[in-house]
Coordinates of C-alpha atoms (C1' of nucleotides) in Angstrom, one line a residue:
Chain A
X241 CA 30.2 -37.0 -53.3
X242 CA 32.8 -34.7 -53.0
X243 CA 30.5 -32.3 -55.3
X244 CA 30.0 -28.6 -54.5
X245 CA 27.0 -27.5 -52.4
X246 CA 25.7 -23.7 -53.1
X247 CA 27.0 -22.2 -49.7
X248 CA 25.5 -19.0 -49.2
X249 CA 27.9 -16.3 -48.4
X250 CA 25.2 -15.8 -45.4
X251 CA 25.4 -19.0 -44.2
X252 CA 26.0 -19.4 -40.6
X253 CA 29.0 -22.1 -39.6
X254 CA 26.7 -24.3 -37.7
X255 CA 25.7 -26.0 -41.4
X256 CA 29.3 -25.8 -42.5
X257 CA 30.6 -28.8 -43.6
X258 CA 33.9 -28.3 -42.1
X259 CA 33.4 -31.0 -39.2
X260 CA 36.2 -33.1 -38.0
X261 CA 40.0 -30.9 -38.1
X262 CA 38.5 -27.7 -39.3
X263 CA 39.5 -25.0 -37.2
X264 CA 36.5 -22.7 -37.9
X265 CA 34.2 -20.2 -36.8
X266 CA 32.1 -21.9 -33.5
X267 CA 32.5 -25.7 -35.6
X268 CA 34.6 -26.2 -32.5
X269 CA 35.4 -23.3 -30.3
X270 CA 33.1 -20.3 -29.2
X271 CA 36.0 -18.0 -29.2
X272 CA 35.7 -18.5 -33.5
X273 CA 32.5 -16.4 -32.8
X274 CA 34.6 -13.8 -32.7
X275 CA 35.6 -13.5 -35.8
X276 CA 32.3 -14.0 -37.4
X277 CA 32.5 -10.4 -38.4
X278 CA 35.6 -10.8 -40.3
X279 CA 34.8 -14.1 -41.8
X280 CA 33.7 -14.6 -45.8
X281 CA 33.3 -16.8 -48.2
X282 CA 35.4 -16.8 -51.2
X283 CA 34.6 -18.7 -54.3
X284 CA 36.9 -20.4 -57.3
X285 CA 36.3 -21.5 -60.5
X286 CA 37.5 -24.7 -61.5
X287 CA 41.4 -24.3 -63.4
X288 CA 41.9 -21.0 -61.6
X289 CA 45.1 -20.4 -59.4
X290 CA 43.5 -19.2 -55.9
X291 CA 46.8 -18.2 -54.7
X292 CA 50.6 -17.7 -56.7
X293 CA 53.4 -18.5 -55.0
X294 CA 55.1 -15.5 -53.5
X295 CA 52.1 -13.8 -53.2
X296 CA 50.6 -11.6 -50.2
X297 CA 48.3 -13.6 -48.2
X298 CA 46.2 -11.8 -45.9
X299 CA 43.8 -14.5 -45.1
X300 CA 43.7 -17.7 -43.7
X301 CA 41.2 -20.5 -44.3
X302 CA 39.7 -23.5 -44.5
X303 CA 37.7 -25.3 -47.7
X304 CA 34.7 -25.5 -47.9
X305 CA 34.2 -27.6 -50.8
X306 CA 36.1 -28.5 -54.0
X307 CA 39.4 -29.8 -54.8
X308 CA 42.7 -28.0 -55.0
X309 CA 46.2 -28.9 -55.4
X310 CA 49.9 -27.1 -53.7
X311 CA 52.2 -27.0 -56.6
X312 CA 55.6 -26.4 -57.3
X313 CA 56.9 -25.6 -60.5
X314 CA 60.8 -25.2 -62.2
X315 CA 61.9 -22.7 -64.3
X316 CA 61.8 -25.5 -67.3
X317 CA 57.8 -26.3 -66.5
X318 CA 58.2 -29.2 -64.2
X319 CA 55.5 -29.3 -61.8
X320 CA 55.1 -31.4 -58.5
X321 CA 52.2 -31.5 -56.5
X322 CA 53.2 -31.3 -52.7
X323 CA 49.7 -31.6 -51.3
X324 CA 46.3 -32.1 -52.0
X325 CA 43.9 -29.2 -50.6
X326 CA 40.2 -31.3 -49.7
X327 CA 36.6 -29.8 -47.8
X328 CA 37.9 -29.1 -43.9
X329 CA 41.7 -28.3 -45.1
X330 CA 43.5 -25.3 -43.7
X331 CA 44.6 -22.9 -46.1
X332 CA 47.1 -20.7 -45.3
X333 CA 50.3 -20.3 -42.5
X334 CA 49.8 -17.7 -39.3
X335 CA 52.7 -15.7 -39.2
X336 CA 53.9 -16.2 -42.6
X337 CA 53.5 -13.1 -45.5
X338 CA 53.7 -14.6 -48.3
X339 CA 52.5 -18.1 -50.1
X340 CA 55.2 -20.7 -50.4
X341 CA 53.1 -23.4 -53.7
X342 CA 51.0 -22.2 -56.0
X343 CA 47.5 -23.2 -55.3
X344 CA 45.3 -24.1 -58.0
X345 CA 41.7 -25.4 -57.7
X346 CA 40.7 -28.3 -59.8
X347 CA 36.7 -28.2 -59.5
X348 CA 35.1 -25.1 -58.8
X349 CA 35.7 -24.7 -54.9
X350 CA 34.4 -22.4 -51.7
X351 CA 36.8 -21.3 -48.9
X352 CA 35.9 -20.3 -45.5
X353 CA 38.2 -17.3 -45.2
X354 CA 39.4 -14.9 -42.2
X355 CA 41.5 -11.8 -42.5
X356 CA 44.9 -13.1 -41.1
X357 CA 45.8 -9.8 -38.8
X358 CA 42.6 -10.6 -36.7
X359 CA 42.7 -14.3 -36.6
X360 CA 46.5 -14.3 -35.3
X361 CA 45.2 -12.0 -32.6
X362 CA 42.5 -14.5 -31.9
X363 CA 45.2 -17.4 -32.3
X364 CA 47.2 -15.6 -29.6
X365 CA 44.8 -15.0 -26.9
X366 CA 43.2 -19.0 -27.5
X367 CA 45.9 -21.3 -26.4
X368 CA 43.6 -23.7 -27.3
X369 CA 43.0 -22.9 -31.3
X370 CA 47.2 -22.4 -31.6
X371 CA 47.4 -26.2 -30.4
X372 CA 45.2 -27.4 -33.0
X373 CA 46.8 -25.4 -35.6
X374 CA 50.2 -27.5 -34.7
X375 CA 48.3 -30.6 -34.8
X376 CA 47.0 -30.2 -38.2
X377 CA 50.3 -29.0 -39.0
X378 CA 51.9 -31.8 -37.9
X379 CA 49.4 -34.3 -39.9
X380 CA 50.6 -32.8 -42.4
X381 CA 54.2 -32.7 -41.9
X382 CA 53.5 -36.5 -41.4
X383 CA 51.4 -36.6 -45.0
X384 CA 54.3 -35.0 -47.0
X385 CA 56.8 -37.5 -45.0
X386 CA 55.0 -40.6 -46.2
X387 CA 54.9 -39.1 -49.7
X388 CA 58.3 -39.1 -49.6
X389 CA 58.5 -42.3 -49.2
X390 CA 56.3 -42.6 -52.7
X391 CA 58.4 -40.5 -54.4
X392 CA 61.3 -41.7 -53.5
X393 CA 61.5 -45.6 -53.7
X394 CA 57.7 -47.1 -54.8
X395 CA 56.8 -48.1 -58.4
X396 CA 54.4 -46.7 -61.0
X397 CA 52.2 -49.5 -60.1
X398 CA 52.4 -48.8 -55.8
X399 CA 52.4 -45.1 -56.9
X400 CA 49.2 -45.2 -58.4
X401 CA 47.6 -47.6 -55.8
X402 CA 49.0 -45.0 -52.4
X403 CA 47.0 -42.3 -54.4
X404 CA 44.4 -44.3 -54.6
X405 CA 44.0 -45.3 -51.4
X406 CA 44.8 -42.2 -50.0
X407 CA 41.7 -40.3 -51.5
X408 CA 39.8 -43.6 -51.1
X409 CA 40.2 -43.3 -47.0
X410 CA 39.9 -39.1 -47.4
X411 CA 36.6 -39.9 -49.3
X412 CA 35.3 -42.3 -46.7
X413 CA 36.2 -40.0 -43.8
X414 CA 34.5 -37.1 -45.2
X415 CA 31.4 -38.5 -46.3
X416 CA 31.2 -41.4 -43.8
X417 CA 31.8 -44.5 -46.0
X418 CA 33.1 -47.6 -44.4
X419 CA 36.1 -49.2 -45.9
X420 CA 35.6 -53.0 -45.2
X421 CA 33.7 -53.7 -47.7
X422 CA 33.5 -52.3 -51.7
X423 CA 34.3 -48.6 -51.6
X424 CA 34.0 -46.1 -54.3
X425 CA 34.9 -42.8 -55.0
X426 CA 35.2 -39.8 -58.1
X427 CA 38.9 -39.3 -58.6
X428 CA 39.3 -35.7 -58.1
X429 CA 41.9 -35.5 -60.1
X430 CA 42.5 -36.1 -64.4
X431 CA 45.3 -38.2 -65.2
X432 CA 48.1 -35.3 -65.6
X433 CA 47.3 -33.9 -61.8
X434 CA 48.0 -37.6 -60.7
X435 CA 51.6 -37.8 -62.8
X436 CA 52.1 -34.2 -60.9
X437 CA 51.3 -35.8 -57.9
X438 CA 52.8 -39.0 -58.1
X439 CA 56.1 -37.6 -60.3
X440 CA 55.3 -39.5 -63.4
X441 CA 54.3 -38.9 -66.4
X442 CA 50.8 -38.9 -67.6
X443 CA 50.8 -41.9 -70.3
X444 CA 52.6 -43.8 -67.4
X445 CA 49.9 -43.4 -65.0
X446 CA 46.9 -44.2 -67.8
X447 CA 49.5 -47.4 -68.4
X448 CA 49.2 -48.1 -64.7
X449 CA 45.5 -47.3 -64.1
X450 CA 44.4 -49.8 -66.9
X451 CA 46.6 -52.5 -65.4
X452 CA 45.5 -52.4 -62.5
X453 CA 41.8 -52.9 -63.8
X454 CA 43.3 -55.7 -66.0
X455 CA 44.1 -57.1 -62.7
X456 CA 40.7 -56.7 -60.9
X457 CA 42.4 -54.2 -57.9
X458 CA 39.6 -51.5 -59.0
X459 CA 37.1 -51.4 -61.6
X460 CA 35.9 -48.0 -63.6
X461 CA 33.0 -46.7 -64.7
X462 CA 33.7 -44.2 -67.2
X463 CA 37.5 -42.5 -66.7
X464 CA 36.8 -41.3 -62.9
X465 CA 34.7 -43.0 -61.0
X466 CA 36.4 -46.2 -59.4
X467 CA 35.6 -49.2 -57.2
X468 CA 38.0 -50.7 -55.2
X469 CA 36.5 -54.7 -54.3
X470 CA 38.8 -55.2 -51.7
X471 CA 40.5 -52.4 -49.6
X472 CA 43.4 -54.4 -48.1
X473 CA 44.2 -55.9 -52.0
X474 CA 44.9 -52.4 -53.2
X475 CA 47.2 -51.4 -49.4
X476 CA 48.7 -54.5 -50.9
X477 CA 49.5 -53.2 -53.9
X478 CA 50.8 -49.6 -52.1
X479 CA 53.5 -52.1 -50.5
X480 CA 51.7 -50.5 -47.2
X481 CA 51.8 -52.7 -44.1
X482 CA 49.6 -54.8 -44.7
X483 CA 47.0 -54.1 -41.6
X484 CA 46.6 -50.9 -39.9
X485 CA 47.4 -48.7 -42.9
X486 CA 43.2 -48.1 -43.2
X487 CA 42.9 -46.7 -39.6
X488 CA 43.0 -42.9 -38.7
Chain B
X217 CA 82.8 -28.5 -38.3
X218 CA 79.7 -30.0 -37.4
X219 CA 82.0 -31.9 -34.9
X220 CA 80.9 -33.6 -31.1
X221 CA 81.7 -31.1 -28.5
X222 CA 82.1 -32.6 -25.0
X223 CA 79.3 -31.4 -23.5
X224 CA 79.4 -31.9 -19.9
X225 CA 75.6 -32.9 -18.3
X226 CA 75.8 -30.0 -15.6
X227 CA 76.6 -27.4 -18.4
X228 CA 73.9 -24.5 -18.3
X229 CA 71.8 -23.9 -21.6
X230 CA 73.3 -20.3 -21.8
X231 CA 76.6 -22.1 -23.1
X232 CA 74.4 -24.3 -25.1
X233 CA 75.6 -24.3 -29.1
X234 CA 71.7 -24.1 -30.2
X235 CA 70.8 -20.4 -30.9
X236 CA 69.2 -19.8 -34.1
X237 CA 65.5 -21.8 -34.0
X238 CA 65.8 -23.8 -30.9
X239 CA 63.9 -24.0 -28.1
X240 CA 65.9 -24.7 -25.3
X241 CA 66.2 -23.7 -21.7
X242 CA 66.7 -20.1 -21.6
X243 CA 68.3 -19.5 -24.6
X244 CA 65.2 -18.3 -25.9
X245 CA 62.9 -17.5 -23.2
X246 CA 63.0 -17.9 -19.2
X247 CA 59.6 -19.5 -19.1
X248 CA 62.4 -22.1 -20.2
X249 CA 64.4 -22.0 -17.4
X250 CA 61.5 -23.2 -15.2
X251 CA 62.2 -26.8 -16.6
X252 CA 65.8 -26.8 -15.8
X253 CA 65.4 -29.6 -13.8
X254 CA 63.7 -31.8 -16.2
X255 CA 66.3 -31.1 -18.7
X256 CA 69.4 -33.4 -19.3
X257 CA 71.5 -34.8 -21.8
X258 CA 71.8 -37.6 -23.5
X259 CA 74.4 -39.1 -26.1
X260 CA 74.7 -41.7 -28.7
X261 CA 77.3 -43.4 -29.7
X262 CA 77.3 -43.7 -34.3
X263 CA 75.0 -46.4 -36.2
X264 CA 73.1 -46.1 -32.9
X265 CA 69.1 -46.2 -33.9
X266 CA 67.7 -43.4 -31.6
X267 CA 64.4 -44.2 -31.5
X268 CA 62.3 -46.6 -33.2
X269 CA 59.1 -45.5 -34.9
X270 CA 55.9 -46.8 -33.0
X271 CA 58.5 -46.2 -29.7
X272 CA 56.4 -44.3 -26.8
X273 CA 58.2 -40.8 -27.0
X274 CA 58.4 -39.7 -23.2
X275 CA 60.9 -37.1 -23.8
X276 CA 61.3 -33.9 -26.4
X277 CA 64.8 -32.2 -27.1
X278 CA 67.1 -30.6 -29.5
X279 CA 69.9 -32.1 -31.4
X280 CA 73.2 -30.3 -29.7
X281 CA 75.7 -32.0 -31.6
X282 CA 76.4 -34.3 -34.0
X283 CA 74.0 -35.8 -36.7
X284 CA 70.8 -38.2 -37.1
X285 CA 68.7 -38.9 -39.7
X286 CA 64.9 -39.5 -39.9
X287 CA 64.3 -42.9 -41.9
X288 CA 61.0 -44.7 -43.0
X289 CA 61.4 -48.0 -44.4
X290 CA 59.0 -50.8 -46.1
X291 CA 58.6 -54.3 -45.3
X292 CA 60.5 -55.1 -48.0
X293 CA 64.3 -53.6 -47.1
X294 CA 63.6 -50.0 -49.3
X295 CA 64.5 -46.8 -46.9
X296 CA 63.9 -43.3 -47.6
X297 CA 65.3 -40.5 -45.5
X298 CA 62.5 -38.1 -44.8
X299 CA 65.1 -35.9 -43.0
X300 CA 67.9 -34.9 -41.2
X301 CA 68.7 -34.3 -38.0
X302 CA 71.4 -31.2 -37.9
X303 CA 72.6 -29.3 -34.4
X304 CA 69.4 -27.2 -33.1
X305 CA 66.8 -29.3 -34.5
X306 CA 64.0 -30.0 -32.8
X307 CA 63.0 -34.1 -31.9
X308 CA 60.1 -35.2 -31.2
X309 CA 56.3 -33.6 -31.3
X310 CA 54.1 -32.4 -28.4
X311 CA 50.8 -34.0 -28.8
X312 CA 52.0 -37.1 -29.7
X313 CA 52.6 -40.6 -27.9
X314 CA 54.7 -42.4 -30.6
X315 CA 57.6 -41.9 -32.5
X316 CA 56.3 -42.1 -36.8
X317 CA 59.9 -42.7 -38.1
X318 CA 63.3 -44.1 -37.3
X319 CA 65.8 -41.6 -36.1
X320 CA 69.2 -42.7 -36.5
X321 CA 72.5 -41.6 -35.6
X322 CA 74.7 -41.1 -38.1
X323 CA 78.0 -40.0 -36.1
X324 CA 77.8 -39.7 -32.7
X325 CA 75.5 -37.4 -31.3
X326 CA 74.0 -35.8 -27.9
X327 CA 70.5 -34.1 -27.4
X328 CA 69.2 -32.2 -25.2
X329 CA 66.1 -33.4 -23.5
X330 CA 63.4 -32.4 -21.7
X331 CA 60.5 -34.7 -20.1
X332 CA 57.5 -34.3 -22.2
X333 CA 55.1 -34.0 -20.0
X334 CA 56.4 -30.8 -18.0
X335 CA 57.4 -29.3 -21.5
X336 CA 53.5 -29.5 -22.6
X337 CA 52.4 -28.4 -19.4
X338 CA 55.1 -25.5 -20.0
X339 CA 53.9 -25.0 -23.4
X340 CA 50.2 -24.5 -22.9
X341 CA 51.4 -21.8 -20.3
X342 CA 53.2 -19.9 -22.9
X343 CA 52.1 -19.3 -26.1
X344 CA 55.4 -17.4 -27.3
X345 CA 56.6 -20.9 -27.2
X346 CA 53.8 -22.9 -28.9
X347 CA 54.2 -20.8 -31.5
X348 CA 57.8 -21.3 -32.0
X349 CA 57.1 -24.6 -32.3
X350 CA 54.5 -24.0 -34.6
X351 CA 57.1 -21.9 -36.5
X352 CA 59.6 -23.9 -36.5
X353 CA 57.0 -26.8 -37.7
X354 CA 56.0 -24.9 -40.6
X355 CA 59.0 -24.6 -41.4
X356 CA 60.3 -28.3 -41.2
X357 CA 56.9 -28.6 -43.7
X358 CA 58.6 -26.2 -46.4
X359 CA 61.8 -28.3 -46.3
X360 CA 59.1 -31.5 -46.7
X361 CA 57.6 -30.0 -50.1
X362 CA 60.4 -28.7 -51.5
X363 CA 62.0 -32.0 -50.4
X364 CA 59.5 -33.8 -52.9
X365 CA 60.1 -31.9 -55.6
X366 CA 63.2 -32.8 -55.5
X367 CA 62.4 -36.8 -55.3
X368 CA 59.7 -36.6 -57.6
X369 CA 60.9 -34.5 -60.5
X370 CA 64.8 -33.8 -60.9
X371 CA 67.6 -35.9 -62.6
X372 CA 70.0 -37.9 -60.6
X373 CA 72.4 -34.6 -60.8
X374 CA 70.0 -32.3 -60.0
X375 CA 69.6 -34.2 -57.2
X376 CA 73.1 -34.9 -55.8
X377 CA 73.5 -31.0 -56.9
X378 CA 70.4 -29.8 -54.1
X379 CA 71.5 -32.2 -51.2
X380 CA 75.1 -30.2 -51.4
X381 CA 73.6 -26.8 -51.4
X382 CA 71.4 -27.3 -48.8
X383 CA 73.9 -29.3 -46.4
X384 CA 76.7 -26.3 -47.6
X385 CA 73.7 -23.6 -46.3
X386 CA 72.9 -25.4 -43.5
X387 CA 76.5 -26.1 -42.7
X388 CA 76.9 -21.8 -43.3
X389 CA 74.4 -21.2 -40.8
X390 CA 75.3 -23.3 -37.8
X391 CA 79.2 -21.8 -38.6
X392 CA 78.4 -18.2 -39.3
X393 CA 80.5 -19.3 -42.9
X394 CA 79.5 -17.3 -45.7
X395 CA 78.2 -18.3 -48.9
X396 CA 79.9 -15.6 -51.8
X397 CA 83.2 -17.3 -51.9
X398 CA 84.2 -20.8 -52.4
X399 CA 82.7 -22.9 -49.7
X400 CA 83.7 -26.1 -47.6
X401 CA 82.4 -28.6 -45.5
X402 CA 82.2 -32.3 -44.4
X403 CA 80.0 -34.8 -45.7
X404 CA 78.0 -36.0 -42.9
X405 CA 76.6 -38.8 -45.0
X406 CA 77.5 -42.0 -46.8
X407 CA 76.9 -42.4 -50.0
X408 CA 74.8 -45.0 -48.9
X409 CA 72.6 -42.5 -46.5
X410 CA 72.9 -39.8 -49.4
X411 CA 70.9 -42.2 -51.6
X412 CA 68.4 -43.5 -49.2
X413 CA 67.6 -39.5 -49.2
X414 CA 67.7 -38.9 -52.7
X415 CA 65.3 -41.8 -53.8
X416 CA 69.0 -43.4 -55.9
X417 CA 70.6 -46.0 -55.3
X418 CA 74.5 -45.4 -54.2
X419 CA 76.3 -46.2 -56.9
X420 CA 74.0 -43.5 -58.7
X421 CA 75.0 -41.5 -56.1
X422 CA 78.5 -42.4 -56.1
X423 CA 78.9 -41.6 -60.3
X424 CA 76.9 -38.6 -60.5
X425 CA 79.5 -37.2 -57.3
X426 CA 82.3 -38.1 -59.6
X427 CA 80.7 -35.9 -63.1
X428 CA 80.3 -33.1 -60.5
X429 CA 83.6 -33.4 -59.6
X430 CA 84.9 -34.1 -63.1
X431 CA 83.2 -31.1 -63.9
X432 CA 84.6 -28.6 -61.9
X433 CA 81.2 -28.2 -59.8
X434 CA 82.7 -29.5 -56.5
X435 CA 86.0 -30.2 -55.7
X436 CA 86.9 -33.3 -52.8
X437 CA 89.4 -34.0 -50.7
X438 CA 89.1 -37.5 -49.3
X439 CA 86.0 -39.1 -50.2
X440 CA 83.5 -36.3 -47.4
X441 CA 85.4 -33.2 -47.8
X442 CA 83.5 -31.1 -50.6
X443 CA 84.6 -27.2 -51.8
X444 CA 82.1 -25.3 -53.8
X445 CA 83.9 -23.0 -55.8
X446 CA 81.1 -20.9 -57.1
X447 CA 77.3 -21.7 -55.2
X448 CA 75.6 -20.1 -57.6
X449 CA 76.6 -22.9 -60.2
X450 CA 75.9 -25.8 -57.8
X451 CA 72.7 -24.0 -57.4
X452 CA 72.3 -23.6 -60.9
X453 CA 73.1 -27.5 -61.5
X454 CA 70.2 -27.9 -59.0
X455 CA 67.9 -26.6 -61.3
X456 CA 67.2 -24.1 -58.4
X457 CA 66.0 -20.1 -59.1
X458 CA 69.2 -18.8 -60.1
X459 CA 69.2 -16.3 -57.4
X460 CA 68.3 -15.7 -53.6
X461 CA 67.8 -19.5 -53.4
X462 CA 70.7 -19.0 -50.9
X463 CA 68.8 -17.1 -48.6
X464 CA 67.3 -18.2 -45.5
Chain C
dG181 C1' 104.1 -54.2 -41.1
dT182 C1' 99.5 -57.8 -42.6
dG183 C1' 94.8 -59.0 -42.7
dC184 C1' 90.2 -57.6 -42.3
dA185 C1' 85.8 -55.0 -42.9
dG186 C1' 83.7 -51.5 -44.2
dC187 C1' 82.8 -47.6 -48.1
dT188 C1' 83.9 -46.2 -52.3
dT189 C1' 84.4 -46.6 -57.2
dT190 C1' 83.9 -48.9 -62.2
dG191 C1' 81.9 -51.1 -65.8
dA192 C1' 78.8 -54.1 -68.2
dT193 C1' 73.6 -55.1 -68.4
dA194 C1' 68.7 -54.8 -67.9
dC195 C1' 65.1 -52.5 -67.5
dA196 C1' 61.1 -49.3 -66.0
dG197 C1' 59.4 -45.5 -67.1
dA198 C1' 59.9 -41.4 -70.2
dT199 C1' 59.3 -39.4 -75.0
dC200 C1' 57.3 -39.4 -79.6
dA201 C1' 53.4 -40.2 -82.2
dA202 C1' 48.9 -41.4 -83.5
dG203 C1' 43.8 -42.0 -82.3
dA204 C1' 39.9 -43.0 -79.5
dA205 C1' 36.4 -41.6 -76.0
dC206 C1' 33.6 -37.8 -74.1
dG207 C1' 31.5 -33.3 -73.6
dA208 C1' 30.3 -28.7 -74.8
dA209 C1' 28.7 -25.4 -78.3
dT210 C1' 27.2 -24.9 -82.4
Chain D
dA243 C1' 24.4 -34.4 -86.0
dT244 C1' 28.7 -32.0 -86.5
dT245 C1' 32.6 -29.9 -85.1
dC246 C1' 36.0 -29.1 -81.7
dG247 C1' 39.1 -29.0 -77.8
dT248 C1' 39.7 -31.7 -73.7
dT249 C1' 41.1 -36.0 -71.7
dC250 C1' 42.6 -40.7 -72.3
dT251 C1' 44.1 -45.0 -73.9
dT252 C1' 47.8 -47.4 -76.6
dG253 C1' 51.9 -48.2 -79.2
dA254 C1' 57.2 -48.3 -80.3
dT255 C1' 61.5 -46.5 -79.4
dC256 C1' 64.5 -44.5 -76.4
dT257 C1' 67.4 -43.8 -72.3
dG258 C1' 68.7 -42.9 -67.3
dT259 C1' 69.2 -45.5 -63.5
dA260 C1' 69.2 -49.6 -61.3
dT261 C1' 71.4 -53.8 -61.0
dC262 C1' 75.1 -57.2 -61.0
dA263 C1' 79.8 -57.9 -60.4
dA264 C1' 84.4 -56.4 -59.9
dA265 C1' 88.2 -54.0 -57.6
dG266 C1' 90.5 -50.4 -55.0
dC267 C1' 90.6 -47.2 -50.8
dT268 C1' 91.5 -46.4 -45.9
dG269 C1' 91.7 -47.2 -41.7
dC270 C1' 91.4 -50.3 -37.4
dA271 C1' 93.1 -54.5 -34.9
dC272 C1' 96.3 -57.3 -34.8

DNA sequence: GTGCAGCTTTGATACAGATCAAGAACGAAT
DNA sequence: ATTCGTTCTTGATCTGTATCAAAGCTGCAC
């Protein structure tokens, strides 16, 4: 799961795996069909920096397949990931000319892009889409703020558990998986990327993952494939509200 | 500065101190004049929790005067502030029924409110306003993400310097102050509130403020009034990009 | 004034996580 | 199969910040 498709450039968006949150041609609205002629796909290789902070952004789009990270870097090299882009996530911001963060592909990825100016025109004519975008931005704001709690107040172990439960949840959403039985998924991030997300070092991440495994909160097959026998146990480890956390 | 006015409930919004970012009757658009009849002011006392996380939100509004914080709390009492509401900031979210965070007044404050449903109606009829709101939300998202870097990767001293420079900047914006000479402002937060914002303890905050004072990065009169003789020095302490940081 | 309560500072000590260092596991290229 | 380069794990030690504790400051109520 979460693996990349071989999407052809001519593929119609009806077949686009973007469904739930995406603003993408025809997936949610016929207005977007008007943009068909300015829609295109972009392909990026794993490890490639898709967008550099400060770049002119001439497009907006959605992730079709693959995974990317939004990161900020200080002059001395310290880096903090500020967001994770999974399939269906929106990239770019109407009304802004330049990128605020680096976008780095962590796997091969495909994005469904629109040239920015026509997209904005369409947005202005279509309150429905503008509202959708506001909603999505508010979701991201909530996610960022939840993450502030993780970064500011949680222990290393809680941080790892929080990250795992977020990935598990998103993976289930994307793949129509259930969250009541055991949950399995591939970690889309290296230990170092996890550390950058959590404000930790990669050594600490490794130790805490091992600890969670030893305490049977999770099982590992290889280094990347995780099974969570009991999600509520994991949420408890994350310090989240005991219930309700897995909804939405 | 940042002190509360004695705004009368009947005062017209032409005189409203909200100018720059606010979405407030007539300040930016005549469409908002239509809402005049559903506009009202709310007054809150220092220390009062204005909104509890999970509450039904039946209004949206702007802070007119005073300061409030957005905070998240874990079951065991650990708290993380996720935002600071200063005059001109927008409160509430169109399209959402319940509050996601506690809003706590840290000084006496006045808010300019609109009943939510009519405001949303108006928003739907007025793309211009919806766009303004999207822009504001994107600004907040950027602020939240910048704060993630502070929380995840900065040292205690850098955190304090970051907070001080943000407050200095916002204070200057609000009061048309300059940022090239020495800058003075009142800290609107207790040491404990600063700690909650920065993911530190109040003792560490106190120590680091003392250290910055000893190193003459700042001067203190009393415990709350700060003077920064050289903003670029402070920004350097914050670990920010040396220049440009004070713009916007 | 005196006393009290909330905020702040400062000191001593403990500990979680960083840092430094060495290897182990794994996959890809030869 | 061997080599190489990544990624990951584990160990030993160090350090920044938390924690625990006590006392100083400031303003308000009486």
